[in-house]
mmCIF file of C-alpha atoms in Angstrom:
data_model
loop_
_atom_site.group_PDB
_atom_site.id
_atom_site.type_symbol
_atom_site.label_atom_id
_atom_site.label_comp_id
_atom_site.label_asym_id
_atom_site.label_seq_id
_atom_site.Cartn_x
_atom_site.Cartn_y
_atom_site.Cartn_z
ATOM 1 C CA UNK A 1 51.712 31.429 64.569
ATOM 2 C CA UNK A 2 53.789 34.496 64.179
ATOM 3 C CA UNK A 3 52.568 37.998 64.911
ATOM 4 C CA UNK A 4 53.657 41.576 64.380
ATOM 5 C CA UNK A 5 53.066 44.588 66.605
ATOM 6 C CA UNK A 6 53.510 48.137 65.395
ATOM 7 C CA UNK A 7 53.582 50.663 68.219
ATOM 8 C CA UNK A 8 51.740 53.849 67.378
ATOM 9 C CA UNK A 9 48.999 53.971 64.779
ATOM 10 C CA UNK A 10 50.032 57.555 63.978
ATOM 11 C CA UNK A 11 53.453 59.183 64.151
ATOM 12 C CA UNK A 12 53.970 62.871 63.442
ATOM 13 C CA UNK A 13 57.368 64.431 62.761
ATOM 14 C CA UNK A 14 58.636 67.725 61.433
ATOM 15 C CA UNK A 15 60.271 67.893 58.043
ATOM 16 C CA UNK A 16 63.978 67.205 58.506
ATOM 17 C CA UNK A 17 63.489 65.313 61.775
ATOM 18 C CA UNK A 18 64.349 61.708 62.479
ATOM 19 C CA UNK A 19 61.723 59.138 61.552
ATOM 20 C CA UNK A 20 61.391 56.112 63.841
ATOM 21 C CA UNK A 21 58.633 53.572 63.270
ATOM 22 C CA UNK A 22 58.569 50.667 65.685
ATOM 23 C CA UNK A 23 57.956 47.018 64.893
ATOM 24 C CA UNK A 24 58.171 43.986 67.153
ATOM 25 C CA UNK A 25 57.542 40.433 66.073
ATOM 26 C CA UNK A 26 57.029 37.079 67.687
ATOM 27 C CA UNK A 27 58.677 34.106 66.074
ATOM 28 C CA UNK A 28 60.126 30.848 67.292
ATOM 29 C CA UNK A 29 62.586 30.706 64.412
ATOM 30 C CA UNK A 30 64.717 33.351 62.686
ATOM 31 C CA UNK A 31 62.176 35.326 60.677
ATOM 32 C CA UNK A 32 62.078 37.033 57.339
ATOM 33 C CA UNK A 33 61.002 40.628 57.961
ATOM 34 C CA UNK A 34 59.662 43.293 55.655
ATOM 35 C CA UNK A 35 58.652 46.929 55.617
ATOM 36 C CA UNK A 36 56.126 48.110 53.054
ATOM 37 C CA UNK A 37 54.902 51.634 52.301
ATOM 38 C CA UNK A 38 51.460 52.543 51.016
ATOM 39 C CA UNK A 39 50.747 55.970 49.585
ATOM 40 C CA UNK A 40 47.115 57.130 49.515
ATOM 41 C CA UNK A 41 44.932 55.063 47.214
ATOM 42 C CA UNK A 42 47.858 52.987 46.020
ATOM 43 C CA UNK A 43 49.181 49.476 46.492
ATOM 44 C CA UNK A 44 52.035 48.299 48.694
ATOM 45 C CA UNK A 45 55.624 49.007 47.774
ATOM 46 C CA UNK A 46 58.520 47.122 49.326
ATOM 47 C CA UNK A 47 60.846 49.431 51.279
ATOM 48 C CA UNK A 48 63.297 46.824 52.518
ATOM 49 C CA UNK A 49 63.595 43.270 53.756
ATOM 50 C CA UNK A 50 65.702 41.180 56.090
ATOM 51 C CA UNK A 51 66.261 37.542 55.256
ATOM 52 C CA UNK A 52 69.748 36.563 56.391
ATOM 53 C CA UNK A 53 73.145 38.181 56.766
ATOM 54 C CA UNK A 54 73.735 41.770 57.797
ATOM 55 C CA UNK A 55 71.283 42.919 60.436
ATOM 56 C CA UNK A 56 71.264 46.532 59.259
ATOM 57 C CA UNK A 57 69.257 46.660 56.071
ATOM 58 C CA UNK A 58 69.142 49.643 53.738
ATOM 59 C CA UNK A 59 66.114 50.248 51.586
ATOM 60 C CA UNK A 60 64.739 52.740 49.140
ATOM 61 C CA UNK A 61 64.166 56.448 49.762
ATOM 62 C CA UNK A 62 66.819 56.619 52.493
ATOM 63 C CA UNK A 63 65.084 54.231 54.902
ATOM 64 C CA UNK A 64 66.859 51.553 56.868
ATOM 65 C CA UNK A 65 65.966 49.001 59.536
ATOM 66 C CA UNK A 66 67.919 46.945 62.009
ATOM 67 C CA UNK A 67 67.058 43.380 62.950
ATOM 68 C CA UNK A 68 67.636 42.887 66.664
ATOM 69 C CA UNK A 69 67.038 39.290 67.624
ATOM 70 C CA UNK A 70 67.481 39.891 71.361
ATOM 71 C CA UNK A 71 64.751 42.536 71.283
ATOM 72 C CA UNK A 72 62.613 40.814 68.607
ATOM 73 C CA UNK A 73 62.483 44.166 66.851
ATOM 74 C CA UNK A 74 62.815 45.515 63.333
ATOM 75 C CA UNK A 75 62.382 49.274 63.684
ATOM 76 C CA UNK A 76 62.365 51.489 60.594
ATOM 77 C CA UNK A 77 64.354 54.728 60.571
ATOM 78 C CA UNK A 78 65.205 57.623 58.310
ATOM 79 C CA UNK A 79 67.566 60.378 59.422
ATOM 80 C CA UNK A 80 65.652 63.266 57.874
ATOM 81 C CA UNK A 81 61.955 63.225 57.020
ATOM 82 C CA UNK A 82 60.685 64.651 53.764
ATOM 83 C CA UNK A 83 57.148 65.731 53.001
ATOM 84 C CA UNK A 84 56.943 62.961 50.413
ATOM 85 C CA UNK A 85 57.446 60.347 53.168
ATOM 86 C CA UNK A 86 53.910 60.906 54.428
ATOM 87 C CA UNK A 87 52.231 57.534 53.958
ATOM 88 C CA UNK A 88 51.201 54.401 55.821
ATOM 89 C CA UNK A 89 53.924 51.941 56.729
ATOM 90 C CA UNK A 90 53.444 48.244 57.364
ATOM 91 C CA UNK A 91 55.812 45.836 59.040
ATOM 92 C CA UNK A 92 55.387 42.181 58.093
ATOM 93 C CA UNK A 93 56.881 38.796 58.915
ATOM 94 C CA UNK A 94 56.885 35.716 56.723
ATOM 95 C CA UNK A 95 55.615 32.439 58.120
ATOM 96 C CA UNK A 96 58.460 29.970 57.962
ATOM 97 C CA UNK A 97 56.314 27.001 57.006
ATOM 98 C CA UNK A 98 55.492 25.795 53.497
ATOM 99 C CA UNK A 99 52.914 28.563 53.000
ATOM 100 C CA UNK A 100 55.274 31.553 53.346
ATOM 101 C CA UNK A 101 52.246 33.584 54.377
ATOM 102 C CA UNK A 102 52.988 37.226 55.077
ATOM 103 C CA UNK A 103 51.659 38.408 58.448
ATOM 104 C CA UNK A 104 51.156 42.163 58.738
ATOM 105 C CA UNK A 105 51.139 44.605 61.575
ATOM 106 C CA UNK A 106 48.239 47.043 61.797
ATOM 107 C CA UNK A 107 50.227 49.845 60.200
ATOM 108 C CA UNK A 108 51.574 53.253 61.205
ATOM 109 C CA UNK A 109 50.512 56.408 59.457
ATOM 110 C CA UNK A 110 53.392 58.879 59.188
ATOM 111 C CA UNK A 111 52.509 62.549 59.121
ATOM 112 C CA UNK A 112 55.209 65.055 58.165
ATOM 113 C CA UNK A 113 54.736 68.639 59.319
ATOM 114 C CA UNK A 114 56.258 71.492 57.316
ATOM 115 C CA UNK B 1 56.621 42.614 32.559
ATOM 116 C CA UNK B 2 53.289 43.431 34.221
ATOM 117 C CA UNK B 3 53.884 41.802 37.646
ATOM 118 C CA UNK B 4 50.584 41.212 39.475
ATOM 119 C CA UNK B 5 47.473 42.501 37.729
ATOM 120 C CA UNK B 6 44.144 42.891 39.498
ATOM 121 C CA UNK B 7 40.816 43.655 37.908
ATOM 122 C CA UNK B 8 38.558 45.491 38.403
ATOM 123 C CA UNK B 9 40.030 48.460 40.253
ATOM 124 C CA UNK B 10 36.689 49.564 41.629
ATOM 125 C CA UNK B 11 33.312 47.862 42.018
ATOM 126 C CA UNK B 12 30.029 48.548 43.736
ATOM 127 C CA UNK B 13 27.907 45.516 44.549
ATOM 128 C CA UNK B 14 24.448 45.214 45.955
ATOM 129 C CA UNK B 15 23.846 42.969 48.960
ATOM 130 C CA UNK B 16 23.414 39.391 47.831
ATOM 131 C CA UNK B 17 25.173 39.791 44.494
ATOM 132 C CA UNK B 18 28.222 37.757 43.546
ATOM 133 C CA UNK B 19 31.412 38.653 41.753
ATOM 134 C CA UNK B 20 34.900 37.450 40.963
ATOM 135 C CA UNK B 21 38.021 39.485 41.590
ATOM 136 C CA UNK B 22 40.690 38.584 39.076
ATOM 137 C CA UNK B 23 44.398 38.248 39.829
ATOM 138 C CA UNK B 24 47.057 37.328 37.283
ATOM 139 C CA UNK B 25 50.827 37.224 37.629
ATOM 140 C CA UNK B 26 53.380 36.756 34.876
ATOM 141 C CA UNK B 27 56.408 35.944 37.031
ATOM 142 C CA UNK B 28 55.838 32.184 37.288
ATOM 143 C CA UNK B 29 55.448 32.463 41.055
ATOM 144 C CA UNK B 30 54.158 29.395 42.835
ATOM 145 C CA UNK B 31 52.819 31.222 45.883
ATOM 146 C CA UNK B 32 49.811 33.529 45.641
ATOM 147 C CA UNK B 33 47.724 35.273 48.293
ATOM 148 C CA UNK B 34 44.567 37.289 48.746
ATOM 149 C CA UNK B 35 44.404 39.943 51.452
ATOM 150 C CA UNK B 36 41.770 42.415 52.505
ATOM 151 C CA UNK B 37 42.640 45.769 54.015
ATOM 152 C CA UNK B 38 40.355 47.580 56.407
ATOM 153 C CA UNK B 39 41.218 50.928 58.070
ATOM 154 C CA UNK B 40 43.410 50.508 61.145
ATOM 155 C CA UNK B 41 43.479 46.733 60.783
ATOM 156 C CA UNK B 42 46.408 46.136 58.478
ATOM 157 C CA UNK B 43 46.065 43.379 55.894
ATOM 158 C CA UNK B 44 44.314 40.133 56.719
ATOM 159 C CA UNK B 45 44.892 36.950 54.734
ATOM 160 C CA UNK B 46 41.774 35.507 53.090
ATOM 161 C CA UNK B 47 43.121 32.571 51.071
ATOM 162 C CA UNK B 48 46.424 31.431 49.696
ATOM 163 C CA UNK B 49 47.866 28.950 47.232
ATOM 164 C CA UNK B 50 51.257 27.247 47.149
ATOM 165 C CA UNK B 51 50.861 26.036 43.575
ATOM 166 C CA UNK B 52 48.393 25.198 40.835
ATOM 167 C CA UNK B 53 45.590 23.028 42.190
ATOM 168 C CA UNK B 54 46.392 23.755 45.846
ATOM 169 C CA UNK B 55 44.554 26.326 47.948
ATOM 170 C CA UNK B 56 44.012 26.853 51.652
ATOM 171 C CA UNK B 57 42.178 29.165 54.023
ATOM 172 C CA UNK B 58 43.777 32.128 55.672
ATOM 173 C CA UNK B 59 42.655 34.143 58.671
ATOM 174 C CA UNK B 60 39.332 35.488 57.279
ATOM 175 C CA UNK B 61 37.988 33.071 54.617
ATOM 176 C CA UNK B 62 34.250 33.199 55.379
ATOM 177 C CA UNK B 63 32.182 34.423 52.449
ATOM 178 C CA UNK B 64 34.945 33.840 49.899
ATOM 179 C CA UNK B 65 36.178 31.085 47.628
ATOM 180 C CA UNK B 66 39.226 30.679 45.413
ATOM 181 C CA UNK B 67 40.575 28.406 42.722
ATOM 182 C CA UNK B 68 44.010 27.939 41.195
ATOM 183 C CA UNK B 69 43.757 26.070 37.924
ATOM 184 C CA UNK B 70 46.925 27.633 36.485
ATOM 185 C CA UNK B 71 50.124 29.062 37.916
ATOM 186 C CA UNK B 72 49.233 32.512 36.595
ATOM 187 C CA UNK B 73 45.657 33.001 37.810
ATOM 188 C CA UNK B 74 44.186 33.113 41.299
ATOM 189 C CA UNK B 75 40.610 34.478 41.219
ATOM 190 C CA UNK B 76 38.704 35.331 44.388
ATOM 191 C CA UNK B 77 34.965 34.673 44.373
ATOM 192 C CA UNK B 78 32.503 36.518 46.582
ATOM 193 C CA UNK B 79 29.180 34.758 46.990
ATOM 194 C CA UNK B 80 26.190 36.607 48.443
ATOM 195 C CA UNK B 81 27.980 39.893 49.058
ATOM 196 C CA UNK B 82 27.487 41.511 52.466
ATOM 197 C CA UNK B 83 28.328 45.050 53.714
ATOM 198 C CA UNK B 84 31.074 43.502 55.888
ATOM 199 C CA UNK B 85 32.920 42.647 52.673
ATOM 200 C CA UNK B 86 33.350 46.311 51.827
ATOM 201 C CA UNK B 87 37.127 46.585 51.747
ATOM 202 C CA UNK B 88 40.198 46.951 49.586
ATOM 203 C CA UNK B 89 41.458 43.636 48.267
ATOM 204 C CA UNK B 90 45.067 42.932 47.365
ATOM 205 C CA UNK B 91 46.536 39.984 45.546
ATOM 206 C CA UNK B 92 50.207 39.111 46.032
ATOM 207 C CA UNK B 93 52.669 36.551 44.780
ATOM 208 C CA UNK B 94 56.168 35.298 45.494
ATOM 209 C CA UNK B 95 58.618 32.601 44.475
ATOM 210 C CA UNK B 96 59.814 32.510 48.083
ATOM 211 C CA UNK B 97 60.249 35.090 50.867
ATOM 212 C CA UNK B 98 63.923 35.616 50.125
ATOM 213 C CA UNK B 99 62.837 37.356 46.943
ATOM 214 C CA UNK B 100 60.090 39.478 48.490
ATOM 215 C CA UNK B 101 56.422 39.647 47.628
ATOM 216 C CA UNK B 102 54.828 41.510 44.718
ATOM 217 C CA UNK B 103 51.445 43.128 45.261
ATOM 218 C CA UNK B 104 48.779 44.130 42.804
ATOM 219 C CA UNK B 105 47.336 47.630 42.836
ATOM 220 C CA UNK B 106 44.172 46.528 44.623
ATOM 221 C CA UNK B 107 40.427 46.346 44.095
ATOM 222 C CA UNK B 108 38.232 48.714 46.061
ATOM 223 C CA UNK B 109 34.894 46.994 46.682
ATOM 224 C CA UNK B 110 31.809 48.608 48.175
ATOM 225 C CA UNK B 111 28.743 46.538 49.076
ATOM 226 C CA UNK B 112 25.538 48.540 49.472
#
């Protein structure tokens, strides 16, 4: 079974600083990878996904992530944090069997300081 | 185009009561999933379905049941509610991972 590890349950950055949220996965086959964002008391919104092709994936709200097979990583970045980016972020990997189950990391809460 | 609709949004149950969480999607997706979200634990898969009439257990199925009589509906049944089932429940669907997964807005359940 696949698994996802998100390093750091909380990350705090200053407004305007670089955002880096780490995600590592375990998979025996090329995975499909996702980042979701959850604002307080809301559902999950897809930020970006990697399926095939270009390893640098651009998403909404200025976020991007790079799939690095050699490092089994899919870290999420944003050059300049905004107060509105404060939320919880989840990395997920899709099981590549007939179920296509989505396996989630435990999440990282991003705090943005003024 | 409603996407994935979950009802109710909030519910308080007493220990031992039963209830059904409703999930409906209008995108003709074959694959549907139920997750629960607990603080600091991410989302855990309860049950899933790969098509009408087919369901299977996920990581945390105990205390729950599902059915999938139509493509659109995937209700989650809680029998004999326990405090450990206090959580936020999300339903999701997809036509395949290439297209991403669509989530409902969630049901916040408290068992007292």
